[in-house]
mmCIF file of C-alpha atoms in Angstrom:
data_model
loop_
_atom_site.group_PDB
_atom_site.id
_atom_site.type_symbol
_atom_site.label_atom_id
_atom_site.label_comp_id
_atom_site.label_asym_id
_atom_site.label_seq_id
_atom_site.Cartn_x
_atom_site.Cartn_y
_atom_site.Cartn_z
ATOM 1 C CA MET A 1 -114.285 6.541 -151.579
ATOM 2 C CA ARG A 2 -113.053 9.968 -150.548
ATOM 3 C CA ILE A 3 -109.375 9.789 -149.517
ATOM 4 C CA LEU A 4 -107.354 12.600 -148.036
ATOM 5 C CA PHE A 5 -103.509 12.197 -148.388
ATOM 6 C CA THR A 6 -101.073 14.095 -146.137
ATOM 7 C CA ASN A 7 -97.709 13.764 -144.600
ATOM 8 C CA ASP A 8 -94.948 15.608 -142.774
ATOM 9 C CA ASP A 9 -92.259 15.548 -145.507
ATOM 10 C CA GLY A 10 -93.996 18.136 -147.673
ATOM 11 C CA TYR A 11 -96.656 18.221 -150.473
ATOM 12 C CA ASP A 12 -94.100 17.271 -153.120
ATOM 13 C CA SER A 13 -92.520 14.179 -151.448
ATOM 14 C CA ILE A 14 -91.966 11.051 -153.491
ATOM 15 C CA GLY A 15 -93.608 8.819 -150.964
ATOM 16 C CA LEU A 16 -96.773 10.813 -150.718
ATOM 17 C CA HIS A 17 -97.393 10.800 -154.498
ATOM 18 C CA ALA A 18 -96.370 7.113 -154.964
ATOM 19 C CA VAL A 19 -99.419 6.097 -152.887
ATOM 20 C CA ALA A 20 -101.738 8.870 -154.030
ATOM 21 C CA ASP A 21 -101.161 8.117 -157.669
ATOM 22 C CA LEU A 22 -102.494 4.458 -157.267
ATOM 23 C CA PHE A 23 -105.767 5.762 -156.028
ATOM 24 C CA LYS A 24 -106.468 8.700 -158.260
ATOM 25 C CA ASN A 25 -108.457 6.737 -160.967
ATOM 26 C CA GLU A 26 -110.766 4.868 -158.708
ATOM 27 C CA HIS A 27 -111.414 7.294 -155.851
ATOM 28 C CA ASP A 28 -112.017 10.967 -155.086
ATOM 29 C CA ILE A 29 -108.748 12.065 -153.683
ATOM 30 C CA ALA A 30 -106.870 15.227 -152.506
ATOM 31 C CA VAL A 31 -103.401 15.972 -151.080
ATOM 32 C CA VAL A 32 -103.248 18.546 -148.296
ATOM 33 C CA ALA A 33 -99.724 18.577 -146.942
ATOM 34 C CA PRO A 34 -97.086 20.939 -145.473
ATOM 35 C CA ASP A 35 -95.418 23.425 -147.846
ATOM 36 C CA MET A 36 -92.047 22.344 -146.539
ATOM 37 C CA GLN A 37 -90.408 19.600 -144.422
ATOM 38 C CA LYS A 38 -92.148 19.297 -141.051
ATOM 39 C CA SER A 39 -90.601 16.038 -139.649
ATOM 40 C CA ALA A 40 -90.928 15.485 -135.909
ATOM 41 C CA ALA A 41 -93.579 18.191 -135.802
ATOM 42 C CA SER A 42 -95.534 15.673 -133.611
ATOM 43 C CA HIS A 43 -99.088 17.045 -132.771
ATOM 44 C CA SER A 44 -98.269 20.740 -132.928
ATOM 45 C CA ILE A 45 -100.824 23.248 -134.318
ATOM 46 C CA THR A 46 -100.808 26.974 -135.147
ATOM 47 C CA LEU A 47 -102.729 28.791 -132.546
ATOM 48 C CA ARG A 48 -104.638 32.124 -132.872
ATOM 49 C CA PRO A 49 -103.643 34.764 -133.877
ATOM 50 C CA GLY A 50 -101.463 32.741 -136.074
ATOM 51 C CA VAL A 51 -102.143 32.796 -139.802
ATOM 52 C CA LEU A 52 -101.643 29.873 -142.194
ATOM 53 C CA THR A 53 -101.263 29.957 -145.873
ATOM 54 C CA CYS A 54 -103.015 27.426 -148.128
ATOM 55 C CA ARG A 55 -102.342 27.401 -151.828
ATOM 56 C CA GLU A 56 -103.369 25.081 -154.554
ATOM 57 C CA VAL A 57 -100.472 23.509 -156.463
ATOM 58 C CA THR A 58 -100.886 22.716 -160.174
ATOM 59 C CA GLY A 59 -99.141 20.007 -162.280
ATOM 60 C CA TYR A 60 -100.840 17.026 -160.583
ATOM 61 C CA ASP A 61 -103.730 14.784 -161.680
ATOM 62 C CA TYR A 62 -105.702 15.650 -158.565
ATOM 63 C CA LYS A 63 -106.100 18.443 -156.152
ATOM 64 C CA VAL A 64 -102.962 19.300 -154.197
ATOM 65 C CA PHE A 65 -102.733 22.067 -151.506
ATOM 66 C CA ALA A 66 -99.688 23.188 -149.803
ATOM 67 C CA VAL A 67 -100.267 24.506 -146.246
ATOM 68 C CA GLY A 68 -97.817 26.765 -144.377
ATOM 69 C CA GLY A 69 -98.225 24.838 -141.165
ATOM 70 C CA SER A 70 -97.879 21.515 -139.349
ATOM 71 C CA PRO A 71 -99.157 18.055 -140.595
ATOM 72 C CA VAL A 72 -102.030 18.482 -138.044
ATOM 73 C CA ASP A 73 -102.787 21.912 -139.376
ATOM 74 C CA CYS A 74 -103.023 20.314 -142.806
ATOM 75 C CA VAL A 75 -105.632 17.712 -141.595
ATOM 76 C CA LYS A 76 -107.689 20.439 -139.846
ATOM 77 C CA THR A 77 -107.464 22.749 -143.002
ATOM 78 C CA ALA A 78 -108.674 19.891 -145.296
ATOM 79 C CA ALA A 79 -111.502 18.846 -142.924
ATOM 80 C CA SER A 80 -112.741 22.394 -142.554
ATOM 81 C CA LEU A 81 -112.068 23.987 -145.935
ATOM 82 C CA VAL A 82 -110.749 22.142 -148.931
ATOM 83 C CA PHE A 83 -111.646 18.550 -148.662
ATOM 84 C CA PRO A 84 -114.260 17.919 -145.946
ATOM 85 C CA LYS A 85 -115.675 14.515 -144.787
ATOM 86 C CA PRO A 86 -113.102 12.131 -146.099
ATOM 87 C CA ASP A 87 -113.810 8.381 -145.783
ATOM 88 C CA LEU A 88 -110.242 7.676 -145.184
ATOM 89 C CA VAL A 89 -107.081 9.684 -144.350
ATOM 90 C CA ILE A 90 -103.640 8.371 -145.330
ATOM 91 C CA SER A 91 -100.540 9.929 -143.948
ATOM 92 C CA GLY A 92 -97.244 9.041 -145.695
ATOM 93 C CA ILE A 93 -95.475 7.275 -147.077
ATOM 94 C CA ASN A 94 -92.917 8.816 -144.628
ATOM 95 C CA ASN A 95 -89.296 9.031 -145.485
ATOM 96 C CA GLY A 96 -87.943 6.941 -142.647
ATOM 97 C CA GLU A 97 -89.531 4.560 -140.002
ATOM 98 C CA ASN A 98 -92.000 5.595 -137.304
ATOM 99 C CA LEU A 99 -91.597 2.724 -134.953
ATOM 100 C CA GLY A 100 -91.603 2.634 -131.133
ATOM 101 C CA SER A 101 -90.759 5.855 -129.535
ATOM 102 C CA ASP A 102 -90.495 7.627 -132.916
ATOM 103 C CA ILE A 103 -94.307 7.582 -132.810
ATOM 104 C CA TRP A 104 -94.339 10.242 -130.025
ATOM 105 C CA TYR A 105 -92.560 12.743 -132.298
ATOM 106 C CA SER A 106 -93.754 11.738 -135.693
ATOM 107 C CA GLY A 107 -95.756 14.377 -137.686
ATOM 108 C CA THR A 108 -96.872 11.508 -140.010
ATOM 109 C CA VAL A 109 -98.481 9.553 -137.141
ATOM 110 C CA SER A 110 -99.803 12.776 -135.645
ATOM 111 C CA ALA A 111 -101.639 13.771 -138.720
ATOM 112 C CA ALA A 112 -103.338 10.287 -138.717
ATOM 113 C CA SER A 113 -103.978 10.627 -135.032
ATOM 114 C CA ASP A 114 -105.793 13.972 -135.548
ATOM 115 C CA ALA A 115 -107.757 12.571 -138.295
ATOM 116 C CA ALA A 116 -108.910 9.733 -136.025
ATOM 117 C CA HIS A 117 -109.665 12.349 -133.263
ATOM 118 C CA LEU A 118 -111.932 14.070 -135.736
ATOM 119 C CA GLY A 119 -113.715 10.851 -136.429
ATOM 120 C CA PHE A 120 -112.120 9.796 -139.705
ATOM 121 C CA ARG A 121 -110.697 6.343 -140.370
ATOM 122 C CA ALA A 122 -106.817 6.884 -140.511
ATOM 123 C CA ILE A 123 -103.759 5.022 -141.616
ATOM 124 C CA ALA A 124 -100.071 6.187 -141.106
ATOM 125 C CA LEU A 125 -97.405 4.840 -143.582
ATOM 126 C CA SER A 126 -93.630 4.846 -143.168
ATOM 127 C CA LEU A 127 -90.767 3.190 -144.934
ATOM 128 C CA ASP A 128 -87.631 2.258 -142.859
ATOM 129 C CA ASN A 129 -85.261 3.745 -145.433
ATOM 130 C CA LYS A 130 -84.166 7.409 -145.406
ATOM 131 C CA HIS A 131 -82.517 6.976 -148.796
ATOM 132 C CA ALA A 132 -85.350 5.221 -150.535
ATOM 133 C CA ALA A 133 -85.770 5.368 -154.309
ATOM 134 C CA GLU A 134 -89.057 6.095 -155.993
ATOM 135 C CA ASP A 135 -89.500 2.249 -156.836
ATOM 136 C CA ASP A 136 -89.241 1.436 -153.103
ATOM 137 C CA TYR A 137 -92.085 3.804 -152.315
ATOM 138 C CA LYS A 138 -94.112 2.391 -155.211
ATOM 139 C CA ALA A 139 -93.639 -1.172 -153.961
ATOM 140 C CA CYS A 140 -95.016 0.029 -150.505
ATOM 141 C CA ALA A 141 -97.929 1.814 -152.169
ATOM 142 C CA LYS A 142 -98.759 -1.357 -154.160
ATOM 143 C CA PHE A 143 -99.178 -3.185 -150.835
ATOM 144 C CA VAL A 144 -101.575 -0.501 -149.548
ATOM 145 C CA LYS A 145 -103.637 -0.532 -152.766
ATOM 146 C CA SER A 146 -103.799 -4.280 -152.786
ATOM 147 C CA ASN A 147 -104.997 -4.477 -149.245
ATOM 148 C CA ILE A 148 -107.013 -1.325 -148.884
ATOM 149 C CA SER A 149 -110.423 -3.255 -148.626
ATOM 150 C CA LEU A 150 -108.964 -5.417 -145.837
ATOM 151 C CA LEU A 151 -107.355 -2.426 -144.027
ATOM 152 C CA ALA A 152 -110.586 -0.461 -144.316
ATOM 153 C CA SER A 153 -112.658 -3.306 -142.990
ATOM 154 C CA ILE A 154 -110.698 -3.631 -139.736
ATOM 155 C CA GLN A 155 -112.971 -2.832 -136.762
ATOM 156 C CA LEU A 156 -111.299 0.016 -134.912
ATOM 157 C CA PRO A 157 -112.670 1.678 -131.744
ATOM 158 C CA PRO A 158 -113.302 5.503 -131.926
ATOM 159 C CA LYS A 159 -110.159 7.615 -132.078
ATOM 160 C CA SER A 160 -107.787 4.898 -133.067
ATOM 161 C CA LEU A 161 -105.641 4.357 -136.081
ATOM 162 C CA LEU A 162 -103.336 1.931 -137.923
ATOM 163 C CA ASN A 163 -99.632 2.575 -137.956
ATOM 164 C CA ILE A 164 -98.005 0.606 -140.880
ATOM 165 C CA ASN A 165 -94.177 0.451 -141.355
ATOM 166 C CA PHE A 166 -92.270 -1.121 -144.216
ATOM 167 C CA PRO A 167 -88.810 -2.689 -143.727
ATOM 168 C CA ASN A 168 -85.673 -1.604 -145.504
ATOM 169 C CA SER A 169 -85.698 -4.738 -147.711
ATOM 170 C CA LYS A 170 -88.224 -6.863 -149.636
ATOM 171 C CA PRO A 171 -90.880 -7.815 -146.990
ATOM 172 C CA ILE A 172 -90.925 -11.476 -145.937
ATOM 173 C CA GLY A 173 -94.289 -11.236 -144.345
ATOM 174 C CA VAL A 174 -96.709 -9.121 -142.165
ATOM 175 C CA LYS A 175 -96.819 -8.862 -138.436
ATOM 176 C CA ILE A 176 -99.719 -7.476 -136.368
ATOM 177 C CA THR A 177 -97.794 -6.333 -133.358
ATOM 178 C CA LYS A 178 -97.665 -3.894 -130.598
ATOM 179 C CA MET A 179 -95.685 -0.638 -130.262
ATOM 180 C CA ASN A 180 -92.140 -0.858 -128.820
ATOM 181 C CA THR A 181 -91.807 1.084 -125.642
ATOM 182 C CA GLN A 182 -88.195 0.635 -125.050
ATOM 183 C CA ILE A 183 -85.848 3.557 -125.854
ATOM 184 C CA THR A 184 -83.742 2.720 -128.957
ATOM 185 C CA PHE A 185 -82.836 6.226 -129.996
ATOM 186 C CA VAL A 186 -80.360 7.726 -127.448
ATOM 187 C CA ASP A 187 -80.630 11.468 -127.300
ATOM 188 C CA GLU A 188 -77.339 13.298 -127.051
ATOM 189 C CA TYR A 189 -77.549 17.054 -126.816
ATOM 190 C CA VAL A 190 -74.100 18.716 -126.858
ATOM 191 C CA PHE A 191 -72.925 22.251 -126.329
ATOM 192 C CA LEU A 192 -71.107 23.973 -129.302
ATOM 193 C CA GLU A 193 -69.527 27.355 -129.268
ATOM 194 C CA ASN A 194 -71.486 30.589 -128.437
ATOM 195 C CA ASN A 195 -74.107 28.851 -126.326
ATOM 196 C CA VAL A 196 -75.334 26.778 -129.285
ATOM 197 C CA VAL A 197 -76.694 23.311 -128.368
ATOM 198 C CA SER A 198 -76.663 20.667 -131.062
ATOM 199 C CA PRO A 199 -79.340 17.834 -130.942
ATOM 200 C CA GLU A 200 -77.564 14.633 -131.947
ATOM 201 C CA GLY A 201 -78.226 10.901 -131.098
ATOM 202 C CA ARG A 202 -77.723 7.404 -132.024
ATOM 203 C CA ARG A 203 -79.699 4.139 -132.328
ATOM 204 C CA ASP A 204 -79.169 1.307 -129.897
ATOM 205 C CA TYR A 205 -80.955 -1.997 -130.532
ATOM 206 C CA SER A 206 -78.919 -4.107 -128.145
ATOM 207 C CA ALA A 207 -81.678 -4.492 -125.621
ATOM 208 C CA LEU A 208 -84.544 -4.750 -128.121
ATOM 209 C CA ASN A 209 -87.113 -7.288 -126.959
ATOM 210 C CA GLU A 210 -89.042 -9.644 -129.247
ATOM 211 C CA ASP A 211 -92.699 -9.047 -130.371
ATOM 212 C CA ASN A 212 -93.032 -5.338 -131.091
ATOM 213 C CA ASP A 213 -93.074 -3.227 -134.174
ATOM 214 C CA GLU A 214 -89.437 -2.241 -134.065
ATOM 215 C CA TYR A 215 -88.147 -5.780 -133.536
ATOM 216 C CA TRP A 216 -90.081 -7.256 -136.481
ATOM 217 C CA CYS A 217 -89.720 -4.412 -138.923
ATOM 218 C CA LYS A 218 -85.908 -4.484 -138.510
ATOM 219 C CA ARG A 219 -86.174 -8.234 -139.376
ATOM 220 C CA GLY A 220 -87.936 -7.643 -142.624
ATOM 221 C CA TYR A 221 -91.603 -7.612 -141.836
ATOM 222 C CA ILE A 222 -94.316 -5.055 -142.644
ATOM 223 C CA THR A 223 -95.690 -4.165 -139.202
ATOM 224 C CA ILE A 224 -99.204 -3.115 -138.534
ATOM 225 C CA THR A 225 -99.860 -1.626 -135.092
ATOM 226 C CA PRO A 226 -103.293 -0.387 -133.990
ATOM 227 C CA LEU A 227 -102.808 2.911 -131.897
ATOM 228 C CA LEU A 228 -105.173 4.481 -129.373
ATOM 229 C CA MET A 229 -105.206 8.265 -128.779
ATOM 230 C CA ASP A 230 -106.417 7.595 -125.163
ATOM 231 C CA ARG A 231 -103.205 7.779 -123.015
ATOM 232 C CA THR A 232 -104.990 7.084 -119.788
ATOM 233 C CA ASP A 233 -103.265 4.478 -117.545
ATOM 234 C CA TYR A 234 -106.375 2.659 -116.356
ATOM 235 C CA SER A 235 -104.524 0.337 -113.937
ATOM 236 C CA VAL A 236 -103.261 3.345 -112.098
ATOM 237 C CA LEU A 237 -106.506 5.130 -112.376
ATOM 238 C CA LYS A 238 -108.280 2.312 -110.715
ATOM 239 C CA ALA A 239 -105.766 2.121 -107.925
ATOM 240 C CA MET A 240 -105.608 5.792 -107.153
ATOM 241 C CA SER A 241 -107.959 7.508 -104.671
ATOM 242 C CA GLU A 242 -109.011 11.063 -104.117
ATOM 243 C CA ASP A 243 -108.534 10.641 -100.449
ATOM 244 C CA GLY A 244 -105.541 12.372 -98.807
ATOM 245 C CA PHE A 245 -105.207 15.237 -101.093
ATOM 246 C CA LEU A 246 -104.951 18.757 -99.426
ATOM 247 C CA LEU A 247 -106.966 21.694 -100.686
#
């Protein structure tokens, strides 16, 4: 199987290579990832007449390319130039969770989303521990390797992907669950001196409901959430009418 690995933490991140290393002997793999930290880049891309750099990095047991762009730029560069037609795209393992509303901003999930948009099977991986050690990532990678046949056999509709999050502890089980749509990260932008604004924020789980990715991951479960790229609200679409609009 041809597997493309990418992320938003950079081509040299521990989590990325923890999972890539487990697949290098049995599969045709390549890493195409940002040349620096690109967290929260979401689905941004470089537009013309922008120029991207793409350089091969030595010292690994497989092809590694560092791209001077966003995670989505990396997927497009790989698909077009350096690693076309992958059977699977794995984004991560991210340094930190991508649960609930984090998904909107995540470069990790967006890289997988773009892969799905291009027609490739895609999985996003994240670990709910921003201070994780290499062994923590290796444990997550082992789960992926052990279950790759099962994950690859899941019937997904076109332009959809799997978002997998690992808890900040030894997992007690797996939950197939929906994405949390409550706001658990409270944005707080504050003025500093000289017209400078500082983006800050805090987590608030006090109103977190049961049966979603964030709820279960925070309670020690590996969560797997199928995501669609189609953001159409079909209930509203059905209820709306073209009548009454002025031209």
